[in-house]
Amino acid sequence: MEEEGDWVLVRRATERDLWTPNLDLEEMGDADPLKVRFSGPAKHWTDACPIGNGRLGAMVWGGVPSETLQLNDDTLWTGVPGNYTNPDAPKTLSQVRELVDKGQYPEATEAAFKLSDAPSDVYQPLGDIKLDFDDSHVAYNVETYQRELDLDTATVKMKYAVGDVQFTREHYASFPHQVIVTKISASKSGHLSFTVSLDSKLYHNSRTNGKSQIIMEGSCPGKRVAPKENADDNPKGVQFSAVLDLQISDGVGVIQAVNDRKLKVEGSDWAILLLVASSSFDGPYTKPSDSKKEPSVEALNTLASIKKISYSDLYTHHLDDYQQLFHRVSLQLSKSSMNVKGDRCHGMKKLWPSNTDFCVSGIANDTVSTAERVISFKTDEDPSLVELLFQYGRYLLISSSRPGTQVSNLQGIWNKDVEPPWDAAPHLNINLQMNYWPSLTCNLRECQEPLFDYISSLSINGSKTARINYETSGWVAHQVSDIWAKTSPDRGDPVWALWPMGGAWLCTHLWEHYTFTMDKGFLKEKGYPLLESCASFLLDWLIEGRGGYPETNPSTSPEHRFIAPDGKPASVSYSSTMDMAIIREIFSAVTSAAQVLGRSEDDLVERIRTAQPKLYPTKIARDGSVMEWAEDFQDPEVTHRHLSHLFGLFPGHTITIEKTPDLCKAADYTLYKRGEEGPGWSTTWKIALWARLHNSEHTYRMVKHLFDLVDPEHEINFEGGLYSNLFTAHPPFQIDANFGFTAAIAEMLVQSTEKDLYLLPALPRDKWASGCVKGLKARGGVTVNICWKEGELHEAGIWSKDHNSVRKLHYNGTVVPARILSGNIYTFNRGLKCVKTHPFSEAAVI
């Protein structure tokens, strides 16, 4: 591999280049580049920079004398495939149902403990690349230190000086070549010296392989709680191998092996490190002991396929692949269109790249750390920081969920602990779904593929759980799962463990994917079979109940208790509002999908049509809020973090301003009662909910609420906020709010149904007076660009490349019908009058 100099930024024309509004670029104001910046090395893991290619991830700490790249592989989990059934469950289920029917809710809650199962397995860290530099680095010039994560290139870059020598490090994770790449260079020849090693918290051994490689081989615990090494009862867990390849400048410097475990570089100009990894994981149904995969062989083969590729070619492929996704959407917000003259090179090229060339530049000398910007947001309310956090969510989704990888878990792919918070497991009662909220609206449909693969795996195990535990057809999944596609209830308290609606909520994503993409092949081959089987379970799960309504029994509202009529706390009752809202969504999706596929006369569809009008309605409580349970129970914690009873408002579609104004009024009061406090994911859910109510004031209040810098040494559970690297906090770290924030900002700017398109429905006009968003997606296969000035719509560009669509356009009380024919770009003014139509052509993006 040859050394290369400065990077050449490669730009690919994308959909967002198709439409350029008639707007003076100089009036739009200045904008900060999409960079997360740091003023010094990481003191905590949440100060490090995340990079990832969907499967492999790294957290770059940015230390000077000693550097750590903490590594992850998305297939490293404890355990082996499990048996997610309980033949004793039907007997307990009957007892619980009988107690619920008698109104003995505390007793039903106690009895429901017997329905719980073993906990999920646990996501594990791969290990660390450790770099130790020569002693001169201890005295580096602190004022020269710069570290940044550039979202536009998915690259971490670091600079510092030791005396008159400047050192530079560059890190990125390549999806095309499945490798984590690090380049280290010195400004003076022969001044780069360091030692590199691989380590892991898991059972492993590490050794040098020849003169320029280190191989680390190890295994995950075969049980959730790590047993003693070589214990007889320890099943063989997932095996893994990581290979680090080291290359240095030709003819300058030497590499030596140290103690057969480390490599030492002396007197080089530059060095390139390639990290590849593989595991024995061969799907959720194969025991690691039965796997035929050989991790070291696979890793070495991957390395052999890329060793002769130049650094510049590796980087160009990485950039081209990444920017095909990232560049689809751009956002610029400004407090006013008259306050600052724009620097075209600095800010506008991310919005109108077809008009100008990208700038190639290094790190600015006058940088301000992103942490400082978060602190100052309470007073300056800098809109460019909102842009950054919006695009950061898109960056993290691209980096943690790509075709062929595992589903993005509770921490994406980034985890340093063998016992991470909440096991870093996918949680199906909001968190996993929130991870994928931005995938459709924010133009990253490919990033959903792991979710659909995961739902398919859950359906196989879930059919066994449904048949044996509940004696139903179809398939079911509960609150917490893992890489083995666990579908049985979680351990312990029914308030979280007993929630058989996780699979159903996930299935709403299948229909949403069709409504956004109009991909009939996907609907026929993957979406509908999973929806159909899910609906089959729900039909069987519904039993005859009070007042002739089919009910769910037992039922919980995720992680929230109520006060039973006898004054005791309980969590188990019947027909919670969320249960019924999810069932409505699934039944509606199945009937709509059946119509698309010509299956409306199927027996299952007929059963659904019969059940739909009988479903327990969403009710309004005595105090005017949306009832969370079927009865108007006393709520012991009105500010509870979950907003489950508002599912029908968002992400569902059964509570709408046009069709259910009374429920919207009740939802407004419900949000007011819940308050503004709570963990990050709850905050971002509230942003989206207020946006659906078209309440820009409260929407923005919740946006501002998230910008609270969290000190890792003094964090408080459930208070939310952001860490210095912009990871969102529960605390501790959960990635769901990063994705939820991105999706919620999109909801503020564009909302859609299968027939309606709302422009700027929750725009805070006094905070983001002017701006542009390009490349957002709407239902019906529609792409939307919007620019606004001084709080009012300026122009909107709407088109569909492959599908004809009839939309009702909504803006500020004006509603007009619009026929969007495929292959045409339509431009509308503030009165929603079509002022320009021109054909789509590939030439428009060159």
Short mmCIF file of C-alpha atoms in Angstrom, two decimals, residues 356-750:
data_model
loop_
_atom_site.label_atom_id
_atom_site.label_comp_id
_atom_site.label_asym_id
_atom_site.label_seq_id
_atom_site.Cartn_x
_atom_site.Cartn_y
_atom_site.Cartn_z
CA THR A 356 -20.24 24.77 -6.80
CA ASP A 357 -17.30 22.52 -5.97
CA PHE A 358 -16.58 21.14 -2.56
CA CYS A 359 -13.91 22.91 -0.53
CA VAL A 360 -10.89 20.93 0.55
CA SER A 361 -9.55 22.23 3.82
CA GLY A 362 -8.02 21.13 7.07
CA ILE A 363 -9.23 21.75 10.57
CA ALA A 364 -9.86 25.40 11.29
CA ASN A 365 -7.61 27.02 13.90
CA ASP A 366 -10.41 28.87 15.62
CA THR A 367 -12.47 25.78 16.46
CA VAL A 368 -14.87 25.67 19.36
CA SER A 369 -15.58 22.28 20.88
CA THR A 370 -19.01 20.82 20.33
CA ALA A 371 -19.37 20.42 24.10
CA GLU A 372 -18.99 24.18 24.49
CA ARG A 373 -21.61 24.71 21.80
CA VAL A 374 -24.04 22.43 23.66
CA ILE A 375 -23.52 24.45 26.84
CA SER A 376 -24.08 27.74 25.06
CA PHE A 377 -27.18 26.52 23.24
CA LYS A 378 -29.35 27.45 26.21
CA THR A 379 -28.61 31.10 25.46
CA ASP A 380 -27.58 31.35 21.80
CA GLU A 381 -29.91 28.61 20.44
CA ASP A 382 -27.55 28.17 17.49
CA PRO A 383 -29.59 26.53 14.70
CA SER A 384 -26.47 25.04 13.12
CA LEU A 385 -26.09 22.82 16.19
CA VAL A 386 -29.55 21.42 15.47
CA GLU A 387 -28.39 20.74 11.91
CA LEU A 388 -25.35 18.92 13.29
CA LEU A 389 -27.32 16.71 15.66
CA PHE A 390 -29.88 15.96 12.92
CA GLN A 391 -27.18 14.79 10.53
CA TYR A 392 -25.32 13.00 13.34
CA GLY A 393 -28.31 10.67 13.69
CA ARG A 394 -28.15 9.88 9.99
CA TYR A 395 -24.39 9.31 10.29
CA LEU A 396 -24.87 6.90 13.20
CA LEU A 397 -27.56 4.92 11.38
CA ILE A 398 -25.37 4.55 8.29
CA SER A 399 -22.50 3.52 10.58
CA SER A 400 -24.42 0.94 12.63
CA SER A 401 -26.94 -0.66 10.25
CA ARG A 402 -26.08 -1.69 6.71
CA PRO A 403 -27.35 -4.51 4.50
CA GLY A 404 -26.07 -7.82 5.84
CA THR A 405 -25.24 -6.60 9.34
CA GLN A 406 -27.00 -7.22 12.63
CA VAL A 407 -29.76 -4.94 13.78
CA SER A 408 -28.67 -1.71 15.48
CA ASN A 409 -28.85 -2.44 19.21
CA LEU A 410 -29.38 -0.26 22.25
CA GLN A 411 -25.95 1.29 21.72
CA GLY A 412 -25.80 0.97 17.95
CA ILE A 413 -22.62 -1.08 17.69
CA TRP A 414 -20.49 0.86 20.19
CA ASN A 415 -19.93 -0.73 23.59
CA LYS A 416 -16.93 -1.00 25.90
CA ASP A 417 -18.36 -3.23 28.65
CA VAL A 418 -18.85 -6.96 29.14
CA GLU A 419 -21.91 -6.00 31.19
CA PRO A 420 -23.28 -2.96 29.34
CA PRO A 421 -26.35 -1.06 30.56
CA TRP A 422 -29.51 -3.06 29.82
CA ASP A 423 -27.24 -5.60 28.08
CA ALA A 424 -27.12 -3.27 25.03
CA ALA A 425 -29.92 -5.56 23.86
CA PRO A 426 -32.66 -4.59 21.39
CA HIS A 427 -35.65 -3.42 23.44
CA LEU A 428 -38.88 -3.81 21.53
CA ASN A 429 -41.18 -1.55 23.54
CA ILE A 430 -39.80 1.65 21.94
CA ASN A 431 -36.01 1.61 21.66
CA LEU A 432 -35.37 -0.67 18.68
CA GLN A 433 -38.20 0.91 16.73
CA MET A 434 -36.88 4.40 17.45
CA ASN A 435 -33.50 3.37 16.06
CA TYR A 436 -35.15 3.04 12.66
CA TRP A 437 -37.56 5.99 12.74
CA PRO A 438 -35.31 8.17 10.52
CA SER A 439 -34.61 5.47 7.93
CA LEU A 440 -37.57 6.30 5.69
CA THR A 441 -38.23 10.02 6.16
CA CYS A 442 -34.52 10.78 6.09
CA ASN A 443 -33.81 8.83 2.91
CA LEU A 444 -31.87 5.83 4.26
CA ARG A 445 -34.13 2.98 3.23
CA GLU A 446 -31.23 0.53 2.76
CA CYS A 447 -30.28 0.89 6.41
CA GLN A 448 -33.58 -0.80 7.33
CA GLU A 449 -32.61 -4.13 5.80
CA PRO A 450 -31.10 -5.54 9.02
CA LEU A 451 -34.36 -4.72 10.81
CA PHE A 452 -36.39 -6.71 8.31
CA ASP A 453 -33.95 -9.62 8.50
CA TYR A 454 -34.27 -9.49 12.28
CA ILE A 455 -38.07 -9.48 12.17
CA SER A 456 -37.89 -12.59 9.98
CA SER A 457 -35.72 -14.31 12.58
CA LEU A 458 -38.06 -13.30 15.38
CA SER A 459 -41.02 -14.70 13.48
CA ILE A 460 -39.48 -18.18 13.42
CA ASN A 461 -38.74 -18.34 17.16
CA GLY A 462 -41.88 -16.33 17.88
CA SER A 463 -44.13 -18.89 16.22
CA LYS A 464 -42.92 -21.46 18.76
CA THR A 465 -43.44 -19.07 21.66
CA ALA A 466 -46.95 -18.25 20.43
CA ARG A 467 -47.93 -21.89 19.94
CA ILE A 468 -46.58 -23.26 23.22
CA ASN A 469 -46.85 -20.33 25.64
CA TYR A 470 -50.16 -18.92 24.43
CA GLU A 471 -51.68 -21.69 22.29
CA THR A 472 -52.15 -19.31 19.36
CA SER A 473 -51.24 -19.24 15.71
CA GLY A 474 -48.88 -16.68 14.20
CA TRP A 475 -45.87 -15.33 15.97
CA VAL A 476 -45.09 -13.15 18.98
CA ALA A 477 -42.13 -11.27 20.46
CA HIS A 478 -41.87 -9.54 23.80
CA GLN A 479 -39.92 -6.62 25.21
CA VAL A 480 -36.24 -7.64 25.11
CA SER A 481 -34.40 -9.71 22.55
CA ASP A 482 -30.83 -10.43 21.47
CA ILE A 483 -28.77 -11.79 18.57
CA TRP A 484 -30.38 -15.21 19.05
CA ALA A 485 -33.81 -13.70 18.31
CA LYS A 486 -35.22 -14.32 21.76
CA THR A 487 -39.02 -14.00 21.70
CA SER A 488 -40.12 -15.13 25.15
CA PRO A 489 -40.93 -12.71 28.00
CA ASP A 490 -38.06 -11.08 29.83
CA ARG A 491 -37.19 -12.10 33.37
CA GLY A 492 -38.88 -10.70 36.43
CA ASP A 493 -41.50 -8.03 36.87
CA PRO A 494 -44.47 -8.11 34.46
CA VAL A 495 -44.38 -4.31 34.31
CA TRP A 496 -41.67 -4.75 31.67
CA ALA A 497 -41.43 -8.51 31.05
CA LEU A 498 -45.03 -9.24 30.07
CA TRP A 499 -45.53 -7.30 26.85
CA PRO A 500 -46.38 -9.51 23.86
CA MET A 501 -46.77 -6.57 21.46
CA GLY A 502 -43.08 -6.09 20.55
CA GLY A 503 -43.31 -8.10 17.34
CA ALA A 504 -46.49 -6.33 16.31
CA TRP A 505 -44.95 -2.89 16.75
CA LEU A 506 -41.98 -3.98 14.65
CA CYS A 507 -44.34 -5.16 11.92
CA THR A 508 -45.72 -1.64 11.49
CA HIS A 509 -42.32 -0.83 9.96
CA LEU A 510 -43.00 -3.32 7.18
CA TRP A 511 -46.10 -1.49 5.95
CA GLU A 512 -44.43 1.88 6.44
CA HIS A 513 -41.60 0.72 4.20
CA TYR A 514 -44.09 -0.03 1.44
CA THR A 515 -45.96 3.27 1.82
CA PHE A 516 -42.73 5.22 1.46
CA THR A 517 -41.09 3.14 -1.28
CA MET A 518 -44.09 1.63 -3.10
CA ASP A 519 -41.98 -1.51 -3.44
CA LYS A 520 -44.60 -4.11 -4.26
CA GLY A 521 -42.02 -6.88 -4.55
CA PHE A 522 -40.89 -6.25 -0.96
CA LEU A 523 -44.50 -6.23 0.22
CA LYS A 524 -45.32 -9.50 -1.50
CA GLU A 525 -42.18 -11.44 -0.65
CA LYS A 526 -41.30 -10.21 2.83
CA GLY A 527 -43.67 -7.64 4.27
CA TYR A 528 -47.05 -9.26 3.86
CA PRO A 529 -46.16 -12.79 5.05
CA LEU A 530 -44.76 -11.35 8.29
CA LEU A 531 -47.73 -8.99 8.74
CA GLU A 532 -50.19 -11.76 8.00
CA SER A 533 -48.68 -14.09 10.58
CA CYS A 534 -48.47 -11.29 13.14
CA ALA A 535 -52.16 -10.48 12.60
CA SER A 536 -53.01 -14.16 12.99
CA PHE A 537 -51.47 -14.10 16.47
CA LEU A 538 -53.30 -10.90 17.39
CA LEU A 539 -56.66 -12.34 16.30
CA ASP A 540 -56.08 -15.36 18.53
CA TRP A 541 -54.70 -13.22 21.37
CA LEU A 542 -57.88 -11.13 21.44
CA ILE A 543 -60.50 -12.84 23.60
CA GLU A 544 -64.10 -12.06 24.27
CA GLY A 545 -64.29 -9.37 26.91
CA ARG A 546 -66.37 -6.76 28.62
CA GLY A 547 -69.20 -5.07 26.73
CA GLY A 548 -68.72 -7.25 23.68
CA TYR A 549 -65.28 -5.84 22.95
CA PRO A 550 -62.50 -8.29 22.07
CA GLU A 551 -59.78 -7.60 24.60
CA THR A 552 -56.15 -8.32 25.30
CA ASN A 553 -55.75 -10.05 28.64
CA PRO A 554 -53.27 -9.87 30.28
CA SER A 555 -52.17 -6.43 29.19
CA THR A 556 -49.62 -3.89 30.38
CA SER A 557 -48.63 -0.38 29.39
CA PRO A 558 -44.85 -0.70 29.05
CA GLU A 559 -42.93 -0.17 32.28
CA HIS A 560 -45.71 1.84 33.95
CA ARG A 561 -47.84 0.88 36.93
CA PHE A 562 -51.28 2.04 38.01
CA ILE A 563 -53.15 2.15 41.29
CA ALA A 564 -55.83 -0.53 41.39
CA PRO A 565 -59.30 0.22 42.86
CA ASP A 566 -58.20 -1.37 46.13
CA GLY A 567 -55.38 1.20 46.43
CA LYS A 568 -52.55 -1.22 45.65
CA PRO A 569 -50.04 -0.83 42.80
CA ALA A 570 -50.42 -3.12 39.81
CA SER A 571 -49.34 -3.35 36.19
CA VAL A 572 -51.48 -6.14 34.71
CA SER A 573 -55.01 -5.48 33.51
CA TYR A 574 -56.68 -5.71 30.10
CA SER A 575 -56.73 -3.84 26.77
CA SER A 576 -54.21 -1.11 27.45
CA THR A 577 -54.51 1.81 25.07
CA MET A 578 -51.18 0.95 23.46
CA ASP A 579 -52.23 -2.66 22.84
CA MET A 580 -55.31 -1.56 20.97
CA ALA A 581 -53.50 1.18 19.04
CA ILE A 582 -50.88 -1.25 17.76
CA ILE A 583 -53.53 -3.81 16.83
CA ARG A 584 -55.43 -1.16 14.88
CA GLU A 585 -52.28 -0.27 12.98
CA ILE A 586 -51.55 -3.90 12.12
CA PHE A 587 -55.10 -4.68 11.08
CA SER A 588 -55.21 -1.58 8.91
CA ALA A 589 -51.85 -2.46 7.36
CA VAL A 590 -52.94 -6.00 6.54
CA THR A 591 -56.20 -4.96 4.91
CA SER A 592 -54.43 -2.25 2.91
CA ALA A 593 -51.64 -4.59 1.87
CA ALA A 594 -54.13 -7.28 0.92
CA GLN A 595 -55.85 -4.81 -1.38
CA VAL A 596 -52.53 -3.94 -3.05
CA LEU A 597 -51.75 -7.63 -3.55
CA GLY A 598 -55.23 -8.70 -4.59
CA ARG A 599 -55.84 -10.79 -1.46
CA SER A 600 -58.78 -8.91 0.04
CA GLU A 601 -60.98 -12.03 -0.02
CA ASP A 602 -58.63 -14.13 2.13
CA ASP A 603 -60.21 -15.61 5.26
CA LEU A 604 -57.74 -13.84 7.53
CA VAL A 605 -58.57 -10.48 5.99
CA GLU A 606 -62.28 -11.17 6.46
CA ARG A 607 -61.67 -11.98 10.13
CA ILE A 608 -59.78 -8.72 10.53
CA ARG A 609 -62.58 -6.72 8.92
CA THR A 610 -65.04 -8.30 11.33
CA ALA A 611 -62.84 -7.50 14.34
CA GLN A 612 -61.86 -3.95 13.43
CA PRO A 613 -65.09 -2.11 14.37
CA LYS A 614 -65.29 -4.03 17.64
CA LEU A 615 -61.84 -3.04 18.95
CA TYR A 616 -61.80 -1.24 22.27
CA PRO A 617 -61.77 2.51 21.49
CA THR A 618 -59.25 5.05 22.72
CA LYS A 619 -60.93 6.92 25.57
CA ILE A 620 -60.54 10.27 27.26
CA ALA A 621 -60.06 10.24 31.04
CA ARG A 622 -62.01 12.30 33.54
CA ASP A 623 -59.24 14.91 33.65
CA GLY A 624 -59.23 15.31 29.87
CA SER A 625 -56.12 13.28 29.06
CA VAL A 626 -55.89 10.14 26.95
CA MET A 627 -56.60 7.10 29.09
CA GLU A 628 -53.57 4.82 29.34
CA TRP A 629 -55.46 1.74 30.46
CA ALA A 630 -58.94 0.43 29.67
CA GLU A 631 -60.11 1.79 32.99
CA ASP A 632 -59.45 5.26 34.34
CA PHE A 633 -56.97 4.05 36.94
CA GLN A 634 -55.09 6.44 39.20
CA ASP A 635 -51.62 7.15 37.80
CA PRO A 636 -48.94 7.07 40.53
CA GLU A 637 -46.38 8.74 38.25
CA VAL A 638 -47.96 11.23 35.89
CA THR A 639 -44.54 12.29 34.56
CA HIS A 640 -43.55 8.73 33.62
CA ARG A 641 -40.98 8.53 30.82
CA HIS A 642 -43.06 6.28 28.53
CA LEU A 643 -45.81 7.76 26.35
CA SER A 644 -47.27 4.45 25.28
CA HIS A 645 -50.90 5.59 25.21
CA LEU A 646 -49.99 8.18 22.56
CA PHE A 647 -48.75 5.55 20.10
CA GLY A 648 -51.76 6.29 17.91
CA LEU A 649 -50.52 9.86 17.44
CA PHE A 650 -46.90 8.94 16.70
CA PRO A 651 -45.58 6.75 15.26
CA GLY A 652 -49.12 5.53 14.59
CA HIS A 653 -51.80 7.21 12.50
CA THR A 654 -55.11 6.68 14.32
CA ILE A 655 -55.03 10.01 16.18
CA THR A 656 -54.98 12.90 13.70
CA ILE A 657 -55.86 16.58 13.74
CA GLU A 658 -58.39 16.19 10.91
CA LYS A 659 -60.14 12.98 11.96
CA THR A 660 -59.92 12.93 15.79
CA PRO A 661 -59.72 16.53 17.06
CA ASP A 662 -61.04 15.58 20.51
CA LEU A 663 -58.33 12.95 20.93
CA CYS A 664 -55.73 15.45 19.74
CA LYS A 665 -56.89 17.87 22.41
CA ALA A 666 -56.61 15.07 24.97
CA ALA A 667 -53.15 14.16 23.64
CA ASP A 668 -52.09 17.78 24.06
CA TYR A 669 -53.12 17.69 27.71
CA THR A 670 -51.49 14.28 28.15
CA LEU A 671 -48.17 15.69 26.98
CA TYR A 672 -48.61 18.68 29.25
CA LYS A 673 -49.17 16.32 32.21
CA ARG A 674 -46.18 14.16 31.32
CA GLY A 675 -43.96 17.25 31.49
CA GLU A 676 -40.64 18.01 29.86
CA GLU A 677 -38.29 15.95 32.03
CA GLY A 678 -37.12 12.47 31.15
CA PRO A 679 -34.43 10.44 29.41
CA GLY A 680 -33.22 11.36 25.96
CA TRP A 681 -35.40 8.92 24.04
CA SER A 682 -38.49 10.17 25.88
CA THR A 683 -37.57 13.75 25.01
CA THR A 684 -37.26 12.98 21.31
CA TRP A 685 -40.54 11.02 21.31
CA LYS A 686 -42.19 14.11 22.79
CA ILE A 687 -40.70 16.25 20.00
CA ALA A 688 -42.31 14.01 17.41
CA LEU A 689 -45.64 13.91 19.28
CA TRP A 690 -45.84 17.69 19.60
CA ALA A 691 -44.89 17.94 15.93
CA ARG A 692 -47.81 15.68 14.96
CA LEU A 693 -50.05 18.09 16.87
CA HIS A 694 -48.56 20.91 14.77
CA ASN A 695 -47.57 22.68 17.98
CA SER A 696 -44.33 24.39 17.01
CA GLU A 697 -43.85 26.12 20.36
CA HIS A 698 -43.87 22.97 22.48
CA THR A 699 -41.99 21.06 19.80
CA TYR A 700 -39.13 23.52 19.96
CA ARG A 701 -39.19 23.58 23.79
CA MET A 702 -38.44 19.86 23.74
CA VAL A 703 -35.74 20.33 21.09
CA LYS A 704 -34.05 22.85 23.34
CA HIS A 705 -34.52 20.59 26.36
CA LEU A 706 -32.30 17.90 24.82
CA PHE A 707 -29.30 20.28 24.56
CA ASP A 708 -28.02 19.75 28.07
CA LEU A 709 -24.39 18.64 28.48
CA VAL A 710 -24.06 15.53 30.65
CA ASP A 711 -21.05 15.09 32.92
CA PRO A 712 -20.25 11.33 32.92
CA GLU A 713 -18.93 11.60 36.47
CA HIS A 714 -22.11 13.16 37.84
CA GLU A 715 -24.89 11.89 35.60
CA ILE A 716 -28.39 11.36 36.95
CA ASN A 717 -30.69 8.60 35.72
CA PHE A 718 -33.57 9.65 33.48
CA GLU A 719 -32.47 13.29 33.07
CA GLY A 720 -31.55 13.02 29.39
CA GLY A 721 -29.10 15.30 27.63
CA LEU A 722 -26.04 14.95 25.40
CA TYR A 723 -22.50 13.79 26.03
CA SER A 724 -19.57 15.70 24.57
CA ASN A 725 -19.50 13.41 21.50
CA LEU A 726 -23.24 14.07 20.98
CA PHE A 727 -24.26 10.58 22.05
CA THR A 728 -27.65 10.90 23.73
CA ALA A 729 -28.06 10.06 27.39
CA HIS A 730 -30.68 8.14 29.30
CA PRO A 731 -28.30 8.39 31.27
CA PRO A 732 -26.30 6.22 30.77
CA PHE A 733 -25.79 6.17 27.02
CA GLN A 734 -28.55 4.89 24.76
CA ILE A 735 -28.39 5.60 21.05
CA ASP A 736 -32.15 5.61 20.41
CA ALA A 737 -32.55 9.32 21.15
CA ASN A 738 -29.96 10.18 18.51
CA PHE A 739 -32.17 8.48 15.94
CA GLY A 740 -35.37 9.78 17.51
CA PHE A 741 -34.11 13.36 17.30
CA THR A 742 -33.34 13.08 13.60
CA ALA A 743 -36.76 11.61 12.85
CA ALA A 744 -38.50 14.25 14.97
CA ILE A 745 -36.80 17.14 13.16
CA ALA A 746 -37.99 15.63 9.89
CA GLU A 747 -41.55 15.50 11.31
CA MET A 748 -41.32 19.20 12.12
CA LEU A 749 -40.59 19.99 8.48
CA VAL A 750 -42.51 17.39 6.48
#
